[in-house]
Coordinates of C-alpha atoms and ligand atoms in Angstrom, one line a residue:
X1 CA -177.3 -31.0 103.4
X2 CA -178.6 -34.3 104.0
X3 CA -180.2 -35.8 107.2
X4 CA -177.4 -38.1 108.5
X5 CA -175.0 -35.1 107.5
X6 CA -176.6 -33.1 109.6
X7 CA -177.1 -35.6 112.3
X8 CA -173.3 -36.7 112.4
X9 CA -172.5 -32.7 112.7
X10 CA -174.9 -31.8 115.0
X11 CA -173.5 -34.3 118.3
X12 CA -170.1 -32.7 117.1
X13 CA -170.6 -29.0 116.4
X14 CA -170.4 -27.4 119.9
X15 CA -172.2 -23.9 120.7
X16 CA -168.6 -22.7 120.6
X17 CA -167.8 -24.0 117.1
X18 CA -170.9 -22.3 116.1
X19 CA -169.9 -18.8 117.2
X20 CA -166.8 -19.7 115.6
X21 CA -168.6 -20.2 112.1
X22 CA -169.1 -17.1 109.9
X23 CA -173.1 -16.4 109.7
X24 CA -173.7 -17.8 106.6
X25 CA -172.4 -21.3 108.1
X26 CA -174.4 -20.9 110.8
X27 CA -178.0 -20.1 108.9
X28 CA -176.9 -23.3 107.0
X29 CA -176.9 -25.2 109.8
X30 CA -180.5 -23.4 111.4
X31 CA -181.8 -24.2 107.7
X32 CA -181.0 -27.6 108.0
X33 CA -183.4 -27.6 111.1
X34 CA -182.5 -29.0 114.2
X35 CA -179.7 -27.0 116.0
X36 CA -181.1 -23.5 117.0
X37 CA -182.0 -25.2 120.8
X38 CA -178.0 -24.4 120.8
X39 CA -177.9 -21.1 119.9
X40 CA -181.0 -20.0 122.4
X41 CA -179.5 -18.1 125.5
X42 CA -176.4 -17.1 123.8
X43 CA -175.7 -13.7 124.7
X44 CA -172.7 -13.2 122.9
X45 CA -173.1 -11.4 119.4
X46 CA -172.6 -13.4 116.4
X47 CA -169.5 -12.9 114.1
X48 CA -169.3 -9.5 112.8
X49 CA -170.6 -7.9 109.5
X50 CA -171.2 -10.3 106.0
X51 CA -168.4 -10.1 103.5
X52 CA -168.5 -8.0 100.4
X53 CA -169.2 -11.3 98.2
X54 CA -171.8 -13.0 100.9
X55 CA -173.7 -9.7 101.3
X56 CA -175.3 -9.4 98.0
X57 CA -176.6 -13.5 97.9
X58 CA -178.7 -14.5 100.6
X59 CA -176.6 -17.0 103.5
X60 CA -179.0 -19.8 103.1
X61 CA -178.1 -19.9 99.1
X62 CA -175.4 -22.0 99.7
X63 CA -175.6 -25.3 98.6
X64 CA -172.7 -27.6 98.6
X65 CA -172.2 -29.4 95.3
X66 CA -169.8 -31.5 97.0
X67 CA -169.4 -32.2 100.9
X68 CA -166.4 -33.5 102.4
X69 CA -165.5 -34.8 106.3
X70 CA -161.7 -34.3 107.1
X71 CA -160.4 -35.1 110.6
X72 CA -156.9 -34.3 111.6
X73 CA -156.1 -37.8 114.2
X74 CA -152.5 -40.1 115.0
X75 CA -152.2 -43.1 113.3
X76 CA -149.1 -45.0 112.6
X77 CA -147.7 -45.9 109.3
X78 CA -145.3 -48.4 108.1
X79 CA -142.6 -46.2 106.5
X80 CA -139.6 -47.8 107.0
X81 CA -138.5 -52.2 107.6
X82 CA -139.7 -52.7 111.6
X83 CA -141.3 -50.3 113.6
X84 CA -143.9 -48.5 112.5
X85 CA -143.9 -44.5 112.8
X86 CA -146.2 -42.4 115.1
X87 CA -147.8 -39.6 112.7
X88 CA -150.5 -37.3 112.7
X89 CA -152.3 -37.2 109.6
X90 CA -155.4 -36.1 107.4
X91 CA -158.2 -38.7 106.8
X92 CA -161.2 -37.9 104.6
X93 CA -164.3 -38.9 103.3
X94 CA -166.5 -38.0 100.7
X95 CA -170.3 -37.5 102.3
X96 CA -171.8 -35.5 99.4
X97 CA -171.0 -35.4 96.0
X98 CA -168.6 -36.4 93.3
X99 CA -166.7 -39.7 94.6
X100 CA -163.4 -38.9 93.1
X101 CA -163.0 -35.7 95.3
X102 CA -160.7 -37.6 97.8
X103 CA -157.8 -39.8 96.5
X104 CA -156.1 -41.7 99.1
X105 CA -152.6 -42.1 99.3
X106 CA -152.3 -45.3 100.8
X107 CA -149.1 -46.4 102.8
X108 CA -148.5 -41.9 103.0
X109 CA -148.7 -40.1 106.0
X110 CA -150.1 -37.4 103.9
X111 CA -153.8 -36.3 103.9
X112 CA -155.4 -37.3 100.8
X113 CA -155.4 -35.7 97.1
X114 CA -158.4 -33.2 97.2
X115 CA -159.7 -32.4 93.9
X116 CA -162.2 -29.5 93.1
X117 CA -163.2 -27.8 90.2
X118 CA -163.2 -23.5 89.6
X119 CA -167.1 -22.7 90.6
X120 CA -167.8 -25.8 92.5
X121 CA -169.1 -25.0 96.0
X122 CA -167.3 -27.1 98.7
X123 CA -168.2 -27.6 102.1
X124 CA -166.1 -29.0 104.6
X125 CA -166.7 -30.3 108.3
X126 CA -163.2 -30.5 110.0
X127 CA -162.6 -32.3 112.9
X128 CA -159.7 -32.1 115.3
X129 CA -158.6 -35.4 117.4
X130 CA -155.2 -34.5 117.7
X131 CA -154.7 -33.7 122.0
X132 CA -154.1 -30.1 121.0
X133 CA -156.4 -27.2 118.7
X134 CA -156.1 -27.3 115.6
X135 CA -157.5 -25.7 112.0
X136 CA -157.2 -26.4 108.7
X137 CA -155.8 -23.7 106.2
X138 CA -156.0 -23.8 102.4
X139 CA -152.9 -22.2 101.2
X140 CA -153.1 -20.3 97.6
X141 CA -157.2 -20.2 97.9
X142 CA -158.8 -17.4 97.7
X143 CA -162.1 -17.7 100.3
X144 CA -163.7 -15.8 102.7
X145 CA -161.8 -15.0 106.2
X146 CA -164.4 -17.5 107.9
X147 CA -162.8 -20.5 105.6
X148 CA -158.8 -19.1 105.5
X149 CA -157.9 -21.4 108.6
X150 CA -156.6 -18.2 110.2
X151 CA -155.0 -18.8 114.1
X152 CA -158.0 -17.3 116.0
X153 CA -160.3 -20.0 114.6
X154 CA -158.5 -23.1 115.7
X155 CA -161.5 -25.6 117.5
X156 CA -160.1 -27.5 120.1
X157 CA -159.7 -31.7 120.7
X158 CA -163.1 -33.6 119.5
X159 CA -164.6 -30.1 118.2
X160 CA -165.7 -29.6 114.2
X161 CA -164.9 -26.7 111.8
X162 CA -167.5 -26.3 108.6
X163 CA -166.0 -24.4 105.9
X164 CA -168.0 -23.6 102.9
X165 CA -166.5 -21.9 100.0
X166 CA -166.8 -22.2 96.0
X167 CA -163.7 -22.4 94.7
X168 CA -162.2 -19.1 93.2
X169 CA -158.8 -20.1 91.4
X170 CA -157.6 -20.6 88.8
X171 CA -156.8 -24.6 87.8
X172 CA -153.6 -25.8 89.8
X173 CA -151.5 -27.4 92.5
X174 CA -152.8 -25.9 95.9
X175 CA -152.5 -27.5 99.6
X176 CA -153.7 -27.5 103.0
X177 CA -152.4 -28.0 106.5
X178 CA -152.8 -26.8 110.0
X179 CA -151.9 -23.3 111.0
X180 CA -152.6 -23.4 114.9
X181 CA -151.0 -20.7 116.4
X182 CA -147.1 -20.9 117.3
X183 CA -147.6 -24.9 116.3
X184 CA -147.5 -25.4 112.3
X185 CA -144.3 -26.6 112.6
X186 CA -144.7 -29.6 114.7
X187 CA -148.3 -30.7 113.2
X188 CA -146.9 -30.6 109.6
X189 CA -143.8 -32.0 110.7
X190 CA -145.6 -35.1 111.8
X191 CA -147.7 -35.6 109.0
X192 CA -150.6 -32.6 108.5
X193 CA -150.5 -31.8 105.2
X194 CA -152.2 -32.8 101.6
X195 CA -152.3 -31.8 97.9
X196 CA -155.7 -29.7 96.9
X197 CA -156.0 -29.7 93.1
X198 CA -158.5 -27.8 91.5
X199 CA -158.9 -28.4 87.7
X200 CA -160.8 -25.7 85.4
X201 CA -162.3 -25.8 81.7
X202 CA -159.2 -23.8 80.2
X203 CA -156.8 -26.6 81.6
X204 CA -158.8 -29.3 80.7
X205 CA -158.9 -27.8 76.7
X206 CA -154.8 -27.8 76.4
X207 CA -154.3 -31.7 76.3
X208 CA -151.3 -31.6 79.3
X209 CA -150.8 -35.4 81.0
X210 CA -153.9 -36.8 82.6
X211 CA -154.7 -39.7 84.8
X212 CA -151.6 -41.7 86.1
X213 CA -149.4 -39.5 83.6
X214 CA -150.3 -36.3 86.0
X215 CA -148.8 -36.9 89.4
X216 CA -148.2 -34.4 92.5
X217 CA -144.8 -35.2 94.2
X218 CA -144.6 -33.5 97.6
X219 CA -141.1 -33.0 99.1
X220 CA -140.3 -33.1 102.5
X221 CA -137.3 -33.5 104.7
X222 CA -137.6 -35.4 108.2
X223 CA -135.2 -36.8 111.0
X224 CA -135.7 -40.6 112.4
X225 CA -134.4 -42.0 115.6
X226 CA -133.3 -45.6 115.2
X227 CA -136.8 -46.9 116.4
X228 CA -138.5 -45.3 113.2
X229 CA -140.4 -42.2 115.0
X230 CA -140.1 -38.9 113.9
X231 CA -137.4 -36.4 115.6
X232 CA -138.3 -33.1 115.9
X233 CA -135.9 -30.4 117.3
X234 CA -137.8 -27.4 116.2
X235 CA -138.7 -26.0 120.1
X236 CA -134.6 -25.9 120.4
X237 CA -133.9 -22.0 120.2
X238 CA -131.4 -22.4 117.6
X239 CA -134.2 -24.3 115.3
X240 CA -136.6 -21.9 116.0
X241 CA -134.4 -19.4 114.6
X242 CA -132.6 -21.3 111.8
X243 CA -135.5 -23.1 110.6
X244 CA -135.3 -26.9 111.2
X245 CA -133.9 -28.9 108.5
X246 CA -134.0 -32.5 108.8
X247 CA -131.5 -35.5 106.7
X248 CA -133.9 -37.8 105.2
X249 CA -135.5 -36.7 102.0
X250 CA -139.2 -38.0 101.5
X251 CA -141.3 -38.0 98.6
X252 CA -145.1 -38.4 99.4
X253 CA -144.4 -39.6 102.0
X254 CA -141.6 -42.1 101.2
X255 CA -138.1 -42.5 101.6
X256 CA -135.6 -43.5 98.8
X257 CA -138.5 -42.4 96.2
X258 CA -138.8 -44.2 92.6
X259 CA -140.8 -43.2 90.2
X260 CA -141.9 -45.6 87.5
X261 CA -142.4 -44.0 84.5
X262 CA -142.8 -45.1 80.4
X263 CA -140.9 -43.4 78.0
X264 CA -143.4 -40.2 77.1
X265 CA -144.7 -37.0 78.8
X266 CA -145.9 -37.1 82.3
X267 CA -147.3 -33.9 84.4
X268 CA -145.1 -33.7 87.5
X269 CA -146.5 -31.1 90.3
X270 CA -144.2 -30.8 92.8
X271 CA -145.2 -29.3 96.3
X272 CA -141.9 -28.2 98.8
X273 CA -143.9 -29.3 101.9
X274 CA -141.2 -29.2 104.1
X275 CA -140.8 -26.7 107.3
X276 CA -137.7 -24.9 106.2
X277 CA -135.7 -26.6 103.6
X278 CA -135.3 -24.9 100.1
X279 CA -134.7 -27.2 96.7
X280 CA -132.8 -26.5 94.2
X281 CA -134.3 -29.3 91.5
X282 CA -131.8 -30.0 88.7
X283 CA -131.6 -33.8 86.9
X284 CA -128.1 -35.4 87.4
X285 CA -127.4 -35.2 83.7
X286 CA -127.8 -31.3 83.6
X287 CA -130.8 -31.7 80.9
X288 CA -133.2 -28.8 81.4
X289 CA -136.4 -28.8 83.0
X290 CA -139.7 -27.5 81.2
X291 CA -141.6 -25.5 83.9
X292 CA -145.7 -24.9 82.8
X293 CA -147.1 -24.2 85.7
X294 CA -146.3 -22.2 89.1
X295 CA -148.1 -21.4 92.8
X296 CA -150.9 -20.1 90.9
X297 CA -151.6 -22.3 88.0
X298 CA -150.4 -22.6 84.4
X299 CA -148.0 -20.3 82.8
X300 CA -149.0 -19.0 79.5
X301 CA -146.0 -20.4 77.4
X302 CA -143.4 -22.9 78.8
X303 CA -140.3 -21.8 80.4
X304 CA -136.9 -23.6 80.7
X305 CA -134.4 -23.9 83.4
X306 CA -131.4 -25.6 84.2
X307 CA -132.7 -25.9 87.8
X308 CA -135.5 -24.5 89.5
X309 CA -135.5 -23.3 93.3
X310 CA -138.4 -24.1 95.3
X311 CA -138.8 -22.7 98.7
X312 CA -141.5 -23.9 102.0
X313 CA -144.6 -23.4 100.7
X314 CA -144.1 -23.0 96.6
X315 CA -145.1 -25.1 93.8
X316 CA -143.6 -25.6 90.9
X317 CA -145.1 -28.3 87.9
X318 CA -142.7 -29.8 84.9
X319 CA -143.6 -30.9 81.6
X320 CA -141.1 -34.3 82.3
X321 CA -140.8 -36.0 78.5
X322 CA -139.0 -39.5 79.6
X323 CA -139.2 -40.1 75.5
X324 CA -135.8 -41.5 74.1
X325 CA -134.4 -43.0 77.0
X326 CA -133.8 -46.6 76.6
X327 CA -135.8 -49.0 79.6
X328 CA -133.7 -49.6 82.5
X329 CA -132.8 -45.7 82.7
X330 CA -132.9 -44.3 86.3
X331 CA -132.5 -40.6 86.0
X332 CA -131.9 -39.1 89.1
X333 CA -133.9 -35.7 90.8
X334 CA -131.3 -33.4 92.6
X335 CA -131.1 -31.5 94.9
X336 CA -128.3 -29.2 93.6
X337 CA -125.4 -27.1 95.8
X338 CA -126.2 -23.7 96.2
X339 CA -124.5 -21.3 98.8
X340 CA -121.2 -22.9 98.1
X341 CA -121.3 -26.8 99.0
X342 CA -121.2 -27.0 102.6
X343 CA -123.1 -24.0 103.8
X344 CA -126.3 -23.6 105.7
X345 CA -128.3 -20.4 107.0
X346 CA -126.7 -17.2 105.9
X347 CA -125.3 -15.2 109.1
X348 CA -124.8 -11.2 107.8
X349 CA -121.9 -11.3 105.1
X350 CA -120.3 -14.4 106.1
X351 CA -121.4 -18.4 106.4
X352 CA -122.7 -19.8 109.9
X353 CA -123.3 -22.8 111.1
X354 CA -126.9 -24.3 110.2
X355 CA -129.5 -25.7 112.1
X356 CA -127.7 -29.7 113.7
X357 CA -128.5 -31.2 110.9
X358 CA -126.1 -34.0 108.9
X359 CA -127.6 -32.5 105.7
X360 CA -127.5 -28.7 105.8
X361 CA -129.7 -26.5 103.9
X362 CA -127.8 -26.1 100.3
X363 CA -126.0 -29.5 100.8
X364 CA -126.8 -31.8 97.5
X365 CA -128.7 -34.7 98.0
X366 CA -131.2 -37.2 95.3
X367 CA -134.6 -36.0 95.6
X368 CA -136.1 -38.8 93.8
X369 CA -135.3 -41.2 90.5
X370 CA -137.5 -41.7 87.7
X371 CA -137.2 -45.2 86.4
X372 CA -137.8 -46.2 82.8
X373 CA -140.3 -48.9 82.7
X374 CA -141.5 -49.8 79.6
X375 CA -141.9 -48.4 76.1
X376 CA -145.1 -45.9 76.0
X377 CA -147.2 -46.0 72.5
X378 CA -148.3 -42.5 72.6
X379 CA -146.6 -39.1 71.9
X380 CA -147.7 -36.2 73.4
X381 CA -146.3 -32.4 72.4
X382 CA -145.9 -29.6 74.7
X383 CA -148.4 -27.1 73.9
X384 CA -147.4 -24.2 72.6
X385 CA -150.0 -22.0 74.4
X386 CA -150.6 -23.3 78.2
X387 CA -152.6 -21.0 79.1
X388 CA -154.0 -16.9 79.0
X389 CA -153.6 -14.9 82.0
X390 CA -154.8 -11.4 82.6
X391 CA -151.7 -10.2 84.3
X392 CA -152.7 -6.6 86.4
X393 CA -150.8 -3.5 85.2
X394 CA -148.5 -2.1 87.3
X395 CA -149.3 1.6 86.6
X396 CA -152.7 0.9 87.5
X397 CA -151.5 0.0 90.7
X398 CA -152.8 2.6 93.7
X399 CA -149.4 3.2 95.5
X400 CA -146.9 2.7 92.8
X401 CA -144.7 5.7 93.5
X402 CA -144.4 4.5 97.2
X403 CA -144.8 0.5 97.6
X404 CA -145.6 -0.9 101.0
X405 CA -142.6 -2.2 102.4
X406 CA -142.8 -4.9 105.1
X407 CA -138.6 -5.2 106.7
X408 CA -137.8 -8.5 107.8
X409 CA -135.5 -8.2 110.6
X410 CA -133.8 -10.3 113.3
X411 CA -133.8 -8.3 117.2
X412 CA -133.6 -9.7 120.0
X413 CA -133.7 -13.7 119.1
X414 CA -136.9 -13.2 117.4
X415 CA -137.9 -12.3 113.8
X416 CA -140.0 -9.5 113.1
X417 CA -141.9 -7.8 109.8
X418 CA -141.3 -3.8 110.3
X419 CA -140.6 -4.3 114.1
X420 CA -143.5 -6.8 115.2
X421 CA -144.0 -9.9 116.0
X422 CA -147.6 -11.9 115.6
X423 CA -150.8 -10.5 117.1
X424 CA -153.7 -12.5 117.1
X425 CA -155.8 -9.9 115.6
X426 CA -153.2 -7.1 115.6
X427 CA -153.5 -4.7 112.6
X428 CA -150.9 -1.9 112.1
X429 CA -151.7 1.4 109.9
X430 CA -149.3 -0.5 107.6
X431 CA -151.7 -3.2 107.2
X432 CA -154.6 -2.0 106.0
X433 CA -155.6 -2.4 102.5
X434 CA -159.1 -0.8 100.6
X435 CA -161.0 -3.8 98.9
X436 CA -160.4 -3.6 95.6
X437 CA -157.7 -2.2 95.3
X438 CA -153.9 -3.0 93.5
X439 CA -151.0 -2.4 95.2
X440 CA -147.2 -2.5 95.1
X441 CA -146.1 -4.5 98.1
X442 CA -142.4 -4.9 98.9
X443 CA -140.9 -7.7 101.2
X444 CA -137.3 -6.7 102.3
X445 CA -134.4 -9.1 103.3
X446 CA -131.6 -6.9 103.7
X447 CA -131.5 -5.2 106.9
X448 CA -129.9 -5.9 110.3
X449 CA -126.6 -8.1 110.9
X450 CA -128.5 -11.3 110.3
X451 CA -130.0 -12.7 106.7
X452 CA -131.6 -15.8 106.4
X453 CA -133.7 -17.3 103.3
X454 CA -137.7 -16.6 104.2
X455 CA -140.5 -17.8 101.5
X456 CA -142.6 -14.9 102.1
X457 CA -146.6 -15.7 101.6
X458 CA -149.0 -14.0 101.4
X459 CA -153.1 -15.1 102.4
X460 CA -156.3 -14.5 100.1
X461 CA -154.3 -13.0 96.6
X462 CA -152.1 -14.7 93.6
X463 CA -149.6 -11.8 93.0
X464 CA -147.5 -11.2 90.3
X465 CA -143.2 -10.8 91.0
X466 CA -142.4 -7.0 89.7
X467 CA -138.7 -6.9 90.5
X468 CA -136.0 -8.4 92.8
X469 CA -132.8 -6.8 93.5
X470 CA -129.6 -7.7 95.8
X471 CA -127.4 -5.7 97.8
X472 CA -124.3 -6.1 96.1
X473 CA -122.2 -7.9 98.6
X474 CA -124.3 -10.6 98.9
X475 CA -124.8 -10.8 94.5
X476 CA -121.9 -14.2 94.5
X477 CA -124.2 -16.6 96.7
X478 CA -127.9 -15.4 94.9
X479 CA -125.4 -16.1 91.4
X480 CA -126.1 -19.7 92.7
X481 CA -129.8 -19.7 92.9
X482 CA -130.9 -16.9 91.3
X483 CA -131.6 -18.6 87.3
X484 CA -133.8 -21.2 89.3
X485 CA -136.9 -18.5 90.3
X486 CA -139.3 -18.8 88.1
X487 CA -141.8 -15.3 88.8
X488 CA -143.7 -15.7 85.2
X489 CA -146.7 -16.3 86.1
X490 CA -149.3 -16.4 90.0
X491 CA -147.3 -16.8 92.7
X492 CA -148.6 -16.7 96.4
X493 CA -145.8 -17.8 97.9
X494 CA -141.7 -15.9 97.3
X495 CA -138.6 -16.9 98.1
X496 CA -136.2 -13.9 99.5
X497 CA -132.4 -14.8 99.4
X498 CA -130.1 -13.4 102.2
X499 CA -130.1 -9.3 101.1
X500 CA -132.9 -9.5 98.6
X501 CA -135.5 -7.4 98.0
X502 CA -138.8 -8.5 95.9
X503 CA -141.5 -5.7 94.8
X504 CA -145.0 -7.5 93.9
X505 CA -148.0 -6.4 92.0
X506 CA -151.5 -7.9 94.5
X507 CA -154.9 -7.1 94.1
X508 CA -157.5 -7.1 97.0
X509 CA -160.7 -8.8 95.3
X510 CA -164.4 -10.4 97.1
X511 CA -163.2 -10.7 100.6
X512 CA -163.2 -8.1 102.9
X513 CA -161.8 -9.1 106.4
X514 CA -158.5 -10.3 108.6
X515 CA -156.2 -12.3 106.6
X516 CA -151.9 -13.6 107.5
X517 CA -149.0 -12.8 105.4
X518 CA -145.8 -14.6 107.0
X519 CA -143.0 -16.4 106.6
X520 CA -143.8 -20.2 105.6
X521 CA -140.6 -21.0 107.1
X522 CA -142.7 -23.1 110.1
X523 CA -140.4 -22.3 112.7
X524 CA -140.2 -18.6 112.0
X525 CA -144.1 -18.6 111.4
X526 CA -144.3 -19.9 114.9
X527 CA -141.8 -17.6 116.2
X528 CA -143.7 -14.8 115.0
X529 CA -142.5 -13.8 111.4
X530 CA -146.3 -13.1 110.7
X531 CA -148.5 -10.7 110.6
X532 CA -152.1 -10.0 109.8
X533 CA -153.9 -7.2 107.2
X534 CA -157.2 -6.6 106.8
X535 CA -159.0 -5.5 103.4
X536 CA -162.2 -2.8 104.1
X537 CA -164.6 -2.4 102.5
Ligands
C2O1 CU1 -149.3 -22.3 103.7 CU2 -150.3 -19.3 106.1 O1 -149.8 -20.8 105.0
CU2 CU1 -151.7 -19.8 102.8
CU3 CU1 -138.2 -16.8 107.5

């Protein structure tokens, strides 16, 4: 850590932030000299007992290769003619290290592209100025509780976070954005959210798209007033339950999205970012899509769909080959009908009403256009191999005669998993997994008068999609999504129909400690559809 770096934390990092800081943060921060006056006095007892992976190296080992400020502040961007709109956003800078680990997007409410590489070790110093707390989560990462972004951690207005991790996944389209408790919804809905991509020596040996042929595409949904400022009616009851949906479809950040492209292979990696809307991506002309990678990273061959359905939270990356379309082709991105054309939320066996919005969940809308250019010179080929992955083995699994089964269930205006809403650091029996161990864990949607669609994610693990059944009266509406999944390869993130049921293979590795599984949903996340579990050691 260098002298100004520590400096520029020190005036920020508060005794309070420092508790807050798992212990090998903390001896970072003594080793960098200079802040232990503000630990002297302080009765209180440091964080609890070293995780499994931290306890065998020695805190102060930890040295960042690269070293990145990120502060979560309101700005205002020019998004449409006229006024421009009030957001919150990420802003980032690059104080140690590689340059290219922050790529702006300029003109984008969005927090910048983060790029990391498998094995680098990242530190982070977080700062909140938004008027309310805040903390950062990094969703499909697998890190240490002290650097998951999980509620009880959230620093407060003009306070600093360090996270330091070194970067456990696999190569692939990750993201980050707040998770406050009961207020994810609002702070992405007004901007709190970027793409994390974290590249490894096995992707960069298959050839895929690279440079400006490799581009994440985030889709979101938002609702403008007429003076250009963002609308958000998810505190309304009815929202909070339904999920709030909103009737403008934006694409990094953009309305009316084009995508200028030249007539050969690109890399698309598409993020749903949105609080509750689902996709289902088709192009107009009904030519399948060539899916390579998923939440997790490359598949090991290439799949094809007609259409792929992407809930909150998933990720889902196309091999897009714009080869023998003549210049001037726009080829449009839908959104394609599912539910039957007009409906919304799912309300027990029949339709109901969806959240207000002019462009219901399941309605059809353009997602985006790609716009042939020019001519391109060079040819690319899908590869036939994308990657090897070391799927787990179900029979190896520890409970696989009796899955854990987590019942997602509507009472009283609230949603709950098995009966209970969030707890900050509430742990049921249910909830407590042995480090190290694979398990069978089932999430089921098919209980109670009321059904809704919930992306079910899960903290700290990739899993791997064993089954998914449907209760037979509600088989005609999942008949319109259900050849859109694609459960081939990591997933971290898993989209229940109305009356599905999903069983999934997950192994507890590293990290011992408290980490979330919830609905990613915003509004039900911050009505409670979320829980913790811990892993022991
Ligand atoms: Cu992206 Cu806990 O979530
Ligand atoms: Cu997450
Ligand atoms: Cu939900």
């Amino acid at each position: 850590m260098s002298k100004e770096v520590l400096a520029a934390s020190q005036t920020r990092v508060s005794r309070r932030d420092l508790l807050r800081l798992g212990g090998s943060s903390i001896v970072a921060l003594l080793a960098g000299g200079g802040v232990s006056g503000l630990l002297s006095g302080c009765a209180i007892p440091l964080p609890p007992a070293p995780l499994a992976k931290d306890a065998a190296t020695p805190a102060f080992s930890f040295i960042p290769e690269v070293e990145i400020a990120l502060k979560a502040a309101l700005r205002e961007v020019q998004i449409f003619p006229g006024k421009a709109t009030r957001v919150w956003t990420y802003q980032g800078e690059v104080l140690k290290g590689d340059a290219s680990t922050i790529q702006d997007l300029p003109g984008s409410y969005l927090g910048p592209i983060l790029r990391v590489r498998k094995g680098q070790k990242v530190r982070v110093h977080f700062t909140n100025e938004l008027p309310e707390s805040s903390i950062v989560h990094w969703h499909g990462l697998h890190v240490p509780q002290e650097a998951d972004g999980h509620p009880r951690l959230a620093i407060g207005s003009g306070e600093t976070y360090i996270y330091e991790f070194e970067v456990a996944n696999r190569a692939g389209t990750y993201w980050y954005h707040p998770h406050p408790h009961g207020r994810t919804g609002p702070q992405v809905y007004h901007g709190l959210a970027g793409v994390l991509l974290v590249s490894d020596e096995e992707e960069a040996a298959v050839g895929l798209p690279a440079g400006e042929h490799d581009i994440p595409l985030v889709i979101q949904d938002r609702s403008f007033g007429t003076d250009n400022q963002l609308h958000y009616l998810g505190n309304g009851m009815m929202d909070r339950m339904m999920g709030f949906v909103g009737d403008r479809i934006l694409v990094n950040g953009q309305p009316d999205f084009t995508l200028p492209v030249t007539t050969r292979a690109y890399r698309l990696r598409f993020l749903n970012g949105s609080n509750s809307r689902t996709y289902k991506l088709g192009w107009h002309d009904g030519s399948p899509l060539t899916i390579i990678a998923t939440d997790g990273g490359l598949l090991e061959k290439a799949v094809q769909r007609d259409y792929v359905v992407i809930g909150p939270g998933e990720r889902i990356e196309l091999w897009a080959d714009f080869h023998g379309h003549p210049v001037g082709t726009e080829l449009r991105l839908q959104s394609l009908p599912f539910f039957g054309a007009e409906a919304g939320a799912m309300m027990g066996q029949g339709r109901m009403m969806d959240s207000f919005s002019a462009l219901p969940n399941g309605a059809e809308f353009t997602v985006l256009r790609a716009r042939i250019d020019r001519e391109a010179t060079e040819t690319l080929t899908l590869p036939e191999r994308l990657s090897t992955i070391h799927f787990h083995q179900p029979e190896d699994a520890v409970n696989r005669e009796k899955p854990r089964t987590f019942d997602i269930v509507m009472q009283r205006m609230s949603w709950l998993l098995n009966g209970r809403a969030f707890e900050m650091e509430g742990v049921t029996r249910n909830e407590v997994v042995k480090l190290g161990d694979l398990e069978v864990w089932e999430f089921v949607n098919q209980r109670g008068p009321m059904s809704m669609i919930h992306p079910m994610h899960v903290h700290n693990v990739q899993f791997q999609v064993l089954e998914r059944q449907i209760l037979p009266a509600l088989a005609d509406q999942w008949e319109t999504v259900r050849a859109g999944y694609v459960d081939e390869g990591w997933k971290d993130t898993i989209l229940l129909m109305p009356g599905e049921r999903v069983k999934l293979l997950m192994k507890f590795e590293d990290y011992a400690g408290l980490y979330l599984y919830h609905c990613h949903n915003l509004e039900h996340e911050d009505l409670g559809l979320m829980r913790n579990y811990r892993v022991e050691a």
